mmCIF file of C-alpha atoms in Angstrom:
data_model
loop_
_atom_site.group_PDB
_atom_site.id
_atom_site.type_symbol
_atom_site.label_atom_id
_atom_site.label_comp_id
_atom_site.label_asym_id
_atom_site.label_seq_id
_atom_site.Cartn_x
_atom_site.Cartn_y
_atom_site.Cartn_z
ATOM 1 C CA MET A 1 -5.701 44.583 9.741
ATOM 2 C CA TYR A 2 -9.108 44.723 10.100
ATOM 3 C CA LYS A 3 -10.878 42.514 12.207
ATOM 4 C CA ILE A 4 -12.187 39.403 10.688
ATOM 5 C CA GLU A 5 -14.624 36.906 10.870
ATOM 6 C CA GLU A 6 -15.029 32.898 8.834
ATOM 7 C CA TYR A 7 -17.128 31.023 8.602
ATOM 8 C CA LYS A 8 -16.763 27.769 6.455
ATOM 9 C CA LEU A 9 -19.655 27.065 3.895
ATOM 10 C CA PHE A 10 -20.225 24.013 2.339
ATOM 11 C CA GLN A 11 -19.265 23.178 -1.321
ATOM 12 C CA PRO A 12 -21.575 20.899 -2.914
ATOM 13 C CA SER A 13 -19.043 19.321 -6.333
ATOM 14 C CA LEU A 14 -19.672 20.382 -9.011
ATOM 15 C CA ASP A 15 -21.115 17.715 -10.805
ATOM 16 C CA GLU A 16 -23.972 17.791 -7.624
ATOM 17 C CA ALA A 17 -24.383 22.210 -8.270
ATOM 18 C CA ALA A 18 -24.409 22.117 -11.730
ATOM 19 C CA ILE A 19 -27.817 19.287 -11.959
ATOM 20 C CA VAL A 20 -29.365 21.870 -9.662
ATOM 21 C CA LEU A 21 -28.405 24.852 -10.915
ATOM 22 C CA GLN A 22 -30.146 23.511 -14.374
ATOM 23 C CA ASP A 23 -33.618 22.146 -12.437
ATOM 24 C CA GLY A 24 -33.981 24.961 -10.383
ATOM 25 C CA LEU A 25 -33.127 27.836 -13.540
ATOM 26 C CA SER A 26 -35.612 25.270 -15.903
ATOM 27 C CA GLU A 27 -38.163 26.880 -14.225
ATOM 28 C CA ASN A 28 -37.564 30.550 -14.864
ATOM 29 C CA PHE A 29 -36.279 30.339 -18.358
ATOM 30 C CA ASN A 30 -37.082 28.634 -21.420
ATOM 31 C CA TYR A 31 -33.332 27.803 -22.399
ATOM 32 C CA VAL A 32 -30.573 26.231 -19.605
ATOM 33 C CA ASP A 33 -27.778 24.640 -20.119
ATOM 34 C CA VAL A 34 -25.552 24.268 -17.121
ATOM 35 C CA GLN A 35 -22.430 22.694 -18.260
ATOM 36 C CA VAL A 36 -19.129 21.602 -15.853
ATOM 37 C CA VAL A 37 -16.209 22.922 -18.284
ATOM 38 C CA ASP A 38 -12.391 24.482 -18.165
ATOM 39 C CA CYS A 39 -12.141 27.716 -17.033
ATOM 40 C CA PRO A 40 -11.752 29.796 -20.387
ATOM 41 C CA ASP A 41 -8.952 32.440 -19.513
ATOM 42 C CA LEU A 42 -10.589 34.954 -18.819
ATOM 43 C CA ARG A 43 -8.756 38.163 -19.444
ATOM 44 C CA GLU A 44 -9.935 37.898 -23.068
ATOM 45 C CA LYS A 45 -12.713 39.464 -24.323
ATOM 46 C CA PRO A 46 -15.526 39.769 -22.955
ATOM 47 C CA TYR A 47 -14.580 39.696 -19.549
ATOM 48 C CA MET A 48 -11.842 41.412 -19.720
ATOM 49 C CA LEU A 49 -11.383 39.811 -16.152
ATOM 50 C CA ALA A 50 -7.537 40.690 -14.194
ATOM 51 C CA ALA A 51 -6.778 37.027 -13.356
ATOM 52 C CA GLU A 52 -6.716 34.179 -15.722
ATOM 53 C CA GLY A 53 -9.449 31.467 -13.639
ATOM 54 C CA LEU A 54 -11.623 31.875 -10.495
ATOM 55 C CA CYS A 55 -9.986 28.662 -8.772
ATOM 56 C CA GLY A 56 -6.907 28.198 -6.169
ATOM 57 C CA ASN A 57 -8.667 28.864 -2.593
ATOM 58 C CA PRO A 58 -12.163 30.468 -3.444
ATOM 59 C CA SER A 59 -13.342 32.937 -0.658
ATOM 60 C CA ILE A 60 -16.010 35.295 -0.280
ATOM 61 C CA ALA A 61 -15.217 38.884 1.465
ATOM 62 C CA ASP A 62 -18.759 40.798 2.776
ATOM 63 C CA VAL A 63 -16.675 43.690 3.857
ATOM 64 C CA GLY A 64 -18.640 46.119 5.558
ATOM 65 C CA GLY A 65 -22.575 46.468 4.359
ATOM 66 C CA VAL A 66 -25.666 48.962 3.132
ATOM 67 C CA GLU A 67 -25.922 49.190 6.700
ATOM 68 C CA TYR A 68 -23.163 52.058 7.008
ATOM 69 C CA LEU A 69 -25.472 53.961 4.768
ATOM 70 C CA MET A 70 -28.225 53.892 7.230
ATOM 71 C CA PRO A 71 -29.880 56.052 8.213
ATOM 72 C CA LEU A 72 -26.713 58.631 7.146
ATOM 73 C CA ALA A 73 -23.446 57.374 5.732
ATOM 74 C CA LYS A 74 -20.414 57.005 7.636
ATOM 75 C CA LYS A 75 -17.409 58.173 5.396
ATOM 76 C CA ASP A 76 -15.095 56.818 8.259
ATOM 77 C CA LYS A 77 -15.079 53.042 6.766
ATOM 78 C CA VAL A 78 -12.418 53.360 4.450
ATOM 79 C CA TYR A 79 -11.011 50.012 3.624
ATOM 80 C CA ASP A 80 -7.928 48.816 0.453
ATOM 81 C CA PHE A 81 -7.819 45.334 -1.137
ATOM 82 C CA ARG A 82 -3.707 45.088 -0.077
ATOM 83 C CA GLU A 83 -4.831 45.165 3.374
ATOM 84 C CA ILE A 84 -7.647 42.701 3.001
ATOM 85 C CA SER A 85 -5.607 40.569 1.288
ATOM 86 C CA LYS A 86 -2.737 40.138 3.832
ATOM 87 C CA SER A 87 -5.504 39.896 6.855
ATOM 88 C CA ILE A 88 -6.872 36.665 5.133
ATOM 89 C CA ARG A 89 -3.113 35.335 4.124
ATOM 90 C CA MET A 90 -3.406 35.384 0.524
ATOM 91 C CA PRO A 91 -1.313 38.728 -0.204
ATOM 92 C CA ASN A 92 -1.150 37.511 -3.746
ATOM 93 C CA ALA A 93 -5.227 37.371 -3.983
ATOM 94 C CA PHE A 94 -7.786 37.995 -7.637
ATOM 95 C CA ILE A 95 -10.248 39.161 -6.281
ATOM 96 C CA ILE A 96 -13.663 40.410 -7.983
ATOM 97 C CA GLY A 97 -17.430 42.064 -7.022
ATOM 98 C CA PRO A 98 -19.524 44.668 -6.555
ATOM 99 C CA GLY A 99 -18.772 47.811 -4.279
ATOM 100 C CA ALA A 100 -19.060 51.645 -2.573
ATOM 101 C CA GLY A 101 -16.392 53.443 -4.632
ATOM 102 C CA PRO A 102 -12.952 54.913 -3.402
ATOM 103 C CA ARG A 103 -15.343 58.137 -2.631
ATOM 104 C CA PRO A 104 -11.712 60.420 -1.027
ATOM 105 C CA HIS A 105 -9.830 59.400 -4.723
ATOM 106 C CA ILE A 106 -12.888 59.971 -7.020
ATOM 107 C CA GLY A 107 -14.666 62.358 -4.809
ATOM 108 C CA ILE A 108 -17.792 61.047 -5.133
ATOM 109 C CA ASN A 109 -19.406 57.954 -3.941
ATOM 110 C CA CYS A 110 -19.936 55.482 -6.747
ATOM 111 C CA GLU A 111 -20.232 52.118 -7.641
ATOM 112 C CA MET A 112 -17.336 50.063 -7.647
ATOM 113 C CA MET A 113 -16.965 46.747 -10.325
ATOM 114 C CA ALA A 114 -13.905 45.487 -8.295
ATOM 115 C CA ASN A 115 -11.303 43.348 -10.953
ATOM 116 C CA LEU A 116 -7.958 43.576 -9.652
ATOM 117 C CA LYS A 117 -4.579 40.802 -9.257
ATOM 118 C CA LEU A 118 -2.376 41.103 -6.292
ATOM 119 C CA GLY A 119 1.073 40.271 -5.582
ATOM 120 C CA GLU A 120 3.774 38.994 -8.749
ATOM 121 C CA LYS A 121 2.176 40.620 -12.500
ATOM 122 C CA GLU A 122 -0.285 43.006 -9.620
ATOM 123 C CA ASN A 123 -2.820 43.911 -12.566
ATOM 124 C CA ILE A 124 -5.141 46.696 -11.263
ATOM 125 C CA ASN A 125 -8.600 46.433 -13.732
ATOM 126 C CA THR A 126 -11.094 47.796 -10.980
ATOM 127 C CA HIS A 127 -13.637 50.362 -13.446
ATOM 128 C CA VAL A 128 -16.224 52.439 -10.867
ATOM 129 C CA ALA A 129 -19.676 54.230 -12.202
ATOM 130 C CA LYS A 130 -20.536 57.711 -10.877
ATOM 131 C CA LEU A 131 -22.739 60.602 -11.797
ATOM 132 C CA ASP A 132 -21.544 63.365 -13.887
ATOM 133 C CA LYS A 133 -22.804 67.000 -13.639
ATOM 134 C CA ASP A 134 -25.465 66.445 -15.785
ATOM 135 C CA GLY A 135 -26.875 63.156 -14.070
ATOM 136 C CA ALA A 136 -25.819 60.795 -16.586
ATOM 137 C CA CYS A 137 -23.456 58.019 -15.782
ATOM 138 C CA GLU A 138 -19.939 57.767 -16.363
ATOM 139 C CA LEU A 139 -17.427 55.497 -16.079
ATOM 140 C CA VAL A 140 -13.702 56.193 -14.740
ATOM 141 C CA HIS A 141 -10.423 53.155 -14.565
ATOM 142 C CA LEU A 142 -8.511 52.641 -11.642
ATOM 143 C CA LYS A 143 -4.999 51.899 -12.637
ATOM 144 C CA ASP A 144 -3.439 52.766 -9.566
ATOM 145 C CA ASN A 145 -6.347 52.258 -5.967
ATOM 146 C CA THR A 146 -6.733 49.644 -4.453
ATOM 147 C CA GLN A 147 -9.348 51.675 -2.067
ATOM 148 C CA PHE A 148 -12.906 51.247 -1.625
ATOM 149 C CA CYS A 149 -15.550 52.822 0.629
ATOM 150 C CA ILE A 150 -18.677 51.520 2.870
ATOM 151 C CA LEU A 151 -18.731 48.273 0.928
ATOM 152 C CA GLY A 152 -17.564 44.670 -1.042
ATOM 153 C CA ASN A 153 -19.462 41.616 -2.570
ATOM 154 C CA LEU A 154 -16.555 39.604 -2.942
ATOM 155 C CA PHE A 155 -15.375 36.600 -4.777
ATOM 156 C CA ILE A 156 -11.206 35.842 -3.799
ATOM 157 C CA SER A 157 -9.616 33.267 -4.829
ATOM 158 C CA GLN A 158 -5.962 32.889 -6.341
ATOM 159 C CA GLY A 159 -6.925 33.411 -10.327
ATOM 160 C CA LYS A 160 -5.729 30.677 -11.320
ATOM 161 C CA PRO A 161 -7.486 28.307 -14.020
ATOM 162 C CA GLY A 162 -9.758 24.686 -13.453
ATOM 163 C CA LYS A 163 -13.092 23.255 -13.757
ATOM 164 C CA VAL A 164 -16.051 25.681 -13.591
ATOM 165 C CA LEU A 165 -19.707 26.038 -14.206
ATOM 166 C CA LYS A 166 -20.265 27.216 -17.635
ATOM 167 C CA VAL A 167 -23.868 28.338 -17.393
ATOM 168 C CA VAL A 168 -25.811 29.772 -19.782
ATOM 169 C CA ALA A 169 -29.917 30.576 -19.519
ATOM 170 C CA LYS A 170 -31.934 32.009 -22.394
ATOM 171 C CA ASN A 171 -35.820 33.799 -22.288
ATOM 172 C CA ARG A 172 -36.755 34.848 -18.901
ATOM 173 C CA LYS A 173 -40.525 33.305 -18.570
ATOM 174 C CA GLY A 174 -40.742 33.810 -14.541
ATOM 175 C CA SER A 175 -40.351 36.800 -12.661
ATOM 176 C CA SER A 176 -37.017 35.780 -10.679
ATOM 177 C CA ASN A 177 -34.097 37.363 -12.034
ATOM 178 C CA PHE A 178 -30.824 35.161 -13.264
ATOM 179 C CA VAL A 179 -28.630 35.426 -10.261
ATOM 180 C CA THR A 180 -31.838 35.420 -7.676
ATOM 181 C CA THR A 181 -33.021 31.877 -9.088
ATOM 182 C CA MET A 182 -29.797 30.824 -9.107
ATOM 183 C CA ARG A 183 -29.726 31.876 -5.254
ATOM 184 C CA GLN A 184 -33.007 29.922 -4.585
ATOM 185 C CA ALA A 185 -32.588 26.572 -6.086
ATOM 186 C CA LEU A 186 -29.101 26.112 -4.459
ATOM 187 C CA GLY A 187 -30.616 27.393 -1.422
ATOM 188 C CA ASN A 188 -33.930 24.592 -1.471
ATOM 189 C CA MET A 189 -31.485 22.087 -1.656
ATOM 190 C CA PHE A 190 -28.670 22.794 0.961
ATOM 191 C CA GLU A 191 -29.615 23.558 4.432
ATOM 192 C CA SER A 192 -25.709 24.652 4.781
ATOM 193 C CA PRO A 193 -24.966 27.450 2.901
ATOM 194 C CA VAL A 194 -23.313 27.520 -0.753
ATOM 195 C CA GLY A 195 -21.237 30.531 -1.673
ATOM 196 C CA VAL A 196 -20.995 31.390 -5.925
ATOM 197 C CA GLY A 197 -18.801 33.972 -6.940
ATOM 198 C CA GLY A 198 -17.705 34.487 -10.879
ATOM 199 C CA VAL A 199 -18.767 36.692 -13.787
ATOM 200 C CA PHE A 200 -21.506 36.254 -16.916
ATOM 201 C CA VAL A 201 -22.466 38.481 -19.390
ATOM 202 C CA ILE A 202 -25.637 39.518 -20.255
ATOM 203 C CA ARG A 203 -25.747 38.730 -24.424
ATOM 204 C CA THR A 204 -29.312 40.492 -25.766
ATOM 205 C CA GLY A 205 -31.870 42.851 -24.319
ATOM 206 C CA LYS A 206 -31.549 45.431 -21.474
ATOM 207 C CA ALA A 207 -31.040 45.462 -17.624
ATOM 208 C CA LYS A 208 -31.841 47.961 -15.138
ATOM 209 C CA LEU A 209 -29.076 49.158 -12.978
ATOM 210 C CA HIS A 210 -28.659 51.165 -10.007
ATOM 211 C CA ILE A 211 -26.043 54.431 -9.105
ATOM 212 C CA MET A 212 -25.385 54.926 -5.833
ATOM 213 C CA PRO A 213 -25.010 59.406 -6.102
ATOM 214 C CA ASP A 214 -22.793 61.248 -3.609
ATOM 215 C CA TYR A 215 -23.777 60.279 0.023
ATOM 216 C CA SER A 216 -27.103 61.678 1.733
ATOM 217 C CA GLU A 217 -27.603 64.479 3.577
ATOM 218 C CA THR A 218 -30.799 63.162 4.418
ATOM 219 C CA PRO A 219 -31.130 60.379 6.860
ATOM 220 C CA LEU A 220 -32.383 56.966 4.869
ATOM 221 C CA LYS A 221 -34.877 55.392 6.972
ATOM 222 C CA SER A 222 -36.883 52.649 4.600
ATOM 223 C CA THR A 223 -35.751 50.589 0.946
ATOM 224 C CA GLU A 224 -38.072 53.257 -0.209
ATOM 225 C CA ASP A 225 -35.737 56.245 0.948
ATOM 226 C CA VAL A 226 -33.068 54.027 -0.637
ATOM 227 C CA ASN A 227 -35.039 53.158 -3.891
ATOM 228 C CA ASN A 228 -35.393 57.230 -4.311
ATOM 229 C CA TRP A 229 -31.997 58.186 -3.970
ATOM 230 C CA LEU A 230 -30.394 55.817 -5.971
ATOM 231 C CA LYS A 231 -30.650 56.675 -10.079
ATOM 232 C CA PHE A 232 -31.773 53.638 -12.380
ATOM 233 C CA PHE A 233 -30.336 53.241 -15.377
ATOM 234 C CA ASN A 234 -31.774 51.461 -18.789
ATOM 235 C CA MET A 235 -28.263 49.727 -19.875
ATOM 236 C CA ALA A 236 -28.208 47.938 -23.335
ATOM 237 C CA ALA A 237 -26.361 44.760 -24.155
ATOM 238 C CA PRO A 238 -23.533 42.870 -24.047
ATOM 239 C CA LEU A 239 -22.941 44.029 -20.575
ATOM 240 C CA SER A 240 -20.383 41.591 -17.770
ATOM 241 C CA CYS A 241 -22.000 42.101 -14.726
ATOM 242 C CA LEU A 242 -19.770 40.051 -11.576
ATOM 243 C CA SER A 243 -21.534 38.826 -9.035
ATOM 244 C CA VAL A 244 -21.304 36.987 -5.486
ATOM 245 C CA PHE A 245 -24.159 35.610 -3.826
ATOM 246 C CA VAL A 246 -24.683 33.152 -0.181
ATOM 247 C CA SER A 247 -27.694 30.793 -0.728
ATOM 248 C CA SER A 248 -29.216 30.449 2.456
ATOM 249 C CA ASP A 249 -31.819 32.911 3.805
ATOM 250 C CA PRO A 250 -30.926 35.720 5.978
ATOM 251 C CA TYR A 251 -32.531 33.730 9.129
ATOM 252 C CA LYS A 252 -30.656 30.546 9.143
ATOM 253 C CA GLY A 253 -26.939 31.157 9.657
ATOM 254 C CA ARG A 254 -25.153 30.774 12.551
ATOM 255 C CA LYS A 255 -25.302 34.538 11.686
ATOM 256 C CA PRO A 256 -27.811 36.415 10.058
ATOM 257 C CA GLY A 257 -27.101 37.502 6.937
ATOM 258 C CA LEU A 258 -23.845 35.342 7.220
ATOM 259 C CA SER A 259 -22.170 38.279 7.476
ATOM 260 C CA LEU A 260 -18.421 37.797 7.818
ATOM 261 C CA SER A 261 -16.907 41.272 8.525
ATOM 262 C CA LEU A 262 -19.640 42.767 10.484
ATOM 263 C CA PRO A 263 -20.424 40.651 13.867
ATOM 264 C CA CYS A 264 -24.151 40.620 14.569
ATOM 265 C CA ASP A 265 -24.872 40.886 18.051
ATOM 266 C CA ARG A 266 -27.457 38.723 20.062
ATOM 267 C CA GLN A 267 -30.252 41.083 20.432
ATOM 268 C CA SER A 268 -30.523 41.502 16.461
ATOM 269 C CA SER A 269 -29.240 37.967 16.194
ATOM 270 C CA THR A 270 -32.536 37.217 18.380
ATOM 271 C CA CYS A 271 -34.408 39.894 16.733
ATOM 272 C CA LEU A 272 -34.217 38.022 12.785
ATOM 273 C CA SER A 273 -35.505 34.888 14.788
ATOM 274 C CA ARG A 274 -38.566 36.248 16.311
ATOM 275 C CA LEU A 275 -39.412 38.221 13.592
ATOM 276 C CA ALA A 276 -38.861 35.423 11.384
ATOM 277 C CA SER A 277 -40.348 32.867 13.542
ATOM 278 C CA GLY A 278 -43.579 35.113 14.197
ATOM 279 C CA HIS A 279 -42.075 34.692 18.186
ATOM 280 C CA LEU A 280 -42.024 38.004 19.064
ATOM 281 C CA ASN A 281 -42.198 40.090 22.588
ATOM 282 C CA CYS A 282 -45.265 41.534 22.405
ATOM 283 C CA LEU A 283 -46.970 38.575 21.318
ATOM 284 C CA THR A 284 -50.115 37.492 23.409
ATOM 285 C CA TYR A 285 -53.158 34.565 23.207
ATOM 286 C CA SER A 286 -56.871 35.324 23.065
ATOM 287 C CA GLU A 287 -58.901 31.817 22.812
ATOM 288 C CA GLY A 288 -55.925 29.817 20.765
ATOM 289 C CA ASN A 289 -55.909 33.351 18.839
ATOM 290 C CA LYS A 290 -52.789 35.491 18.096
ATOM 291 C CA ILE A 291 -52.738 38.933 19.556
ATOM 292 C CA TYR A 292 -50.741 41.987 18.607
ATOM 293 C CA PRO A 293 -50.415 45.572 20.164
ATOM 294 C CA LEU A 294 -51.490 48.352 18.015
ATOM 295 C CA CYS A 295 -48.611 49.316 15.124
ATOM 296 C CA SER A 296 -46.179 52.172 16.967
ATOM 297 C CA LYS A 297 -45.850 53.229 13.771
ATOM 298 C CA CYS A 298 -49.245 53.589 11.650
ATOM 299 C CA GLN A 299 -51.232 53.256 14.599
ATOM 300 C CA GLN A 300 -53.600 51.716 12.566
ATOM 301 C CA HIS A 301 -53.017 48.125 12.796
ATOM 302 C CA GLN A 302 -51.978 44.470 14.890
ATOM 303 C CA ALA A 303 -48.132 44.791 14.773
ATOM 304 C CA SER A 304 -47.897 40.915 13.321
ATOM 305 C CA PRO A 305 -44.731 39.909 11.818
ATOM 306 C CA LYS A 306 -45.797 41.152 8.309
ATOM 307 C CA HIS A 307 -47.462 43.794 8.717
ATOM 308 C CA ILE A 308 -44.043 44.956 10.484
ATOM 309 C CA LEU A 309 -42.131 44.031 7.306
ATOM 310 C CA ASP A 310 -44.750 46.552 5.388
ATOM 311 C CA CYS A 311 -45.195 49.429 7.421
ATOM 312 C CA LEU A 312 -41.366 49.993 7.041
ATOM 313 C CA GLY A 313 -41.015 49.304 2.955
ATOM 314 C CA LEU A 314 -39.406 45.863 3.782
ATOM 315 C CA ASP A 315 -39.584 42.149 1.838
ATOM 316 C CA TRP A 316 -37.437 39.318 2.527
ATOM 317 C CA GLU A 317 -36.581 38.549 -0.857
ATOM 318 C CA GLU A 318 -35.402 42.117 -1.608
ATOM 319 C CA ILE A 319 -34.069 43.573 1.291
ATOM 320 C CA TYR A 320 -30.225 44.551 0.750
ATOM 321 C CA SER A 321 -29.437 43.114 4.200
ATOM 322 C CA PRO A 322 -30.897 41.125 7.189
ATOM 323 C CA LEU A 323 -28.441 43.687 8.837
ATOM 324 C CA LEU A 324 -30.329 46.859 7.543
ATOM 325 C CA VAL A 325 -34.154 44.928 8.574
ATOM 326 C CA ILE A 326 -32.435 45.221 11.826
ATOM 327 C CA ASP A 327 -31.763 49.151 11.290
ATOM 328 C CA PHE A 328 -34.951 49.938 10.487
ATOM 329 C CA ILE A 329 -36.627 48.509 13.258
ATOM 330 C CA LYS A 330 -34.293 50.486 16.041
ATOM 331 C CA VAL A 331 -34.342 53.690 14.100
ATOM 332 C CA ASN A 332 -38.709 53.506 13.927
ATOM 333 C CA ARG A 333 -38.780 52.101 17.357
ATOM 334 C CA PHE A 334 -40.338 48.208 16.675
ATOM 335 C CA LEU A 335 -37.454 46.655 18.637
ATOM 336 C CA ASP A 336 -39.573 46.030 21.846
ATOM 337 C CA LEU A 337 -42.231 44.541 19.881
ATOM 338 C CA VAL A 338 -39.655 42.184 18.238
ATOM 339 C CA TYR A 339 -37.362 41.515 21.044
ATOM 340 C CA SER A 340 -36.646 42.639 25.080
ATOM 341 C CA SER A 341 -34.022 41.830 26.846
ATOM 342 C CA ASP A 342 -34.799 40.707 29.701
ATOM 343 C CA SER A 343 -37.789 37.934 27.376
ATOM 344 C CA ILE A 344 -37.663 34.258 29.477
ATOM 345 C CA GLY A 345 -35.497 32.112 28.367
ATOM 346 C CA ASP A 346 -33.460 34.564 26.633
#
């Protein structure tokens, strides 16, 4: 059994969420239509999911994390959907979402698109995308394997029909993508975190997607390292996409990043809070002006919060996980500048 840490997410009514998403998406897309509808049969085309609907005790499981790839992959982090479903007391769970595939089974690290219904009328329809020997994308259908490695961002329910949100957006006019715009809209409206999971279809155009190659033998210490390690592809529509997200900003929840399965220790929590607020351990004042010491990495500029993120190549909106921010800070020896365990008031 896995160690589980539970967090109760805020659940607005579907009607309220529809209004928020309609307004938020309209700022970034020329055409938007958000409605509350009866869930279509998601087992049919173009969705091809393992269960009929998304309803019935919905929840989100954030398993592992990108930090298990940093700086070198933790090869012992192997999980099983059956054990996860038992741990959350849903043995008949319907599970969808992105993650890292079962490396021991596939033979190489890979991208996972989890799509399975456990228990009665079991249906395992998970796919993984891996790099073949020529560096091209190869899809593999997992019909009898329920393991995955390193991380999984999962939407879990009983797979029943019911009321859901249907969101249509066309002709993007802003810089944010579809999912980011929805996350920001919900985060701006609701102080408490809101979780969203489901499937959407890209009907026209192309999408820039990545596939993880096998585990890096060179330590990954920055987002630049991660992006250079990932292999990107322009994929043509139609594409069915599984999406799971939480609306809150990384440092506003009870635990940074709402890492439901990876407890964030008090030091990391305080470190993120200080970085977000600008109240670093190294901060002093001179004639009312903030003074920071010299950056220990570049040795050229003051180590302000903005400079620390810039120097590490990090961005709150683009970073994969706030715990990854902590990992970068520790690896690059910034921790003492941001946080000290014997600071007054800590």
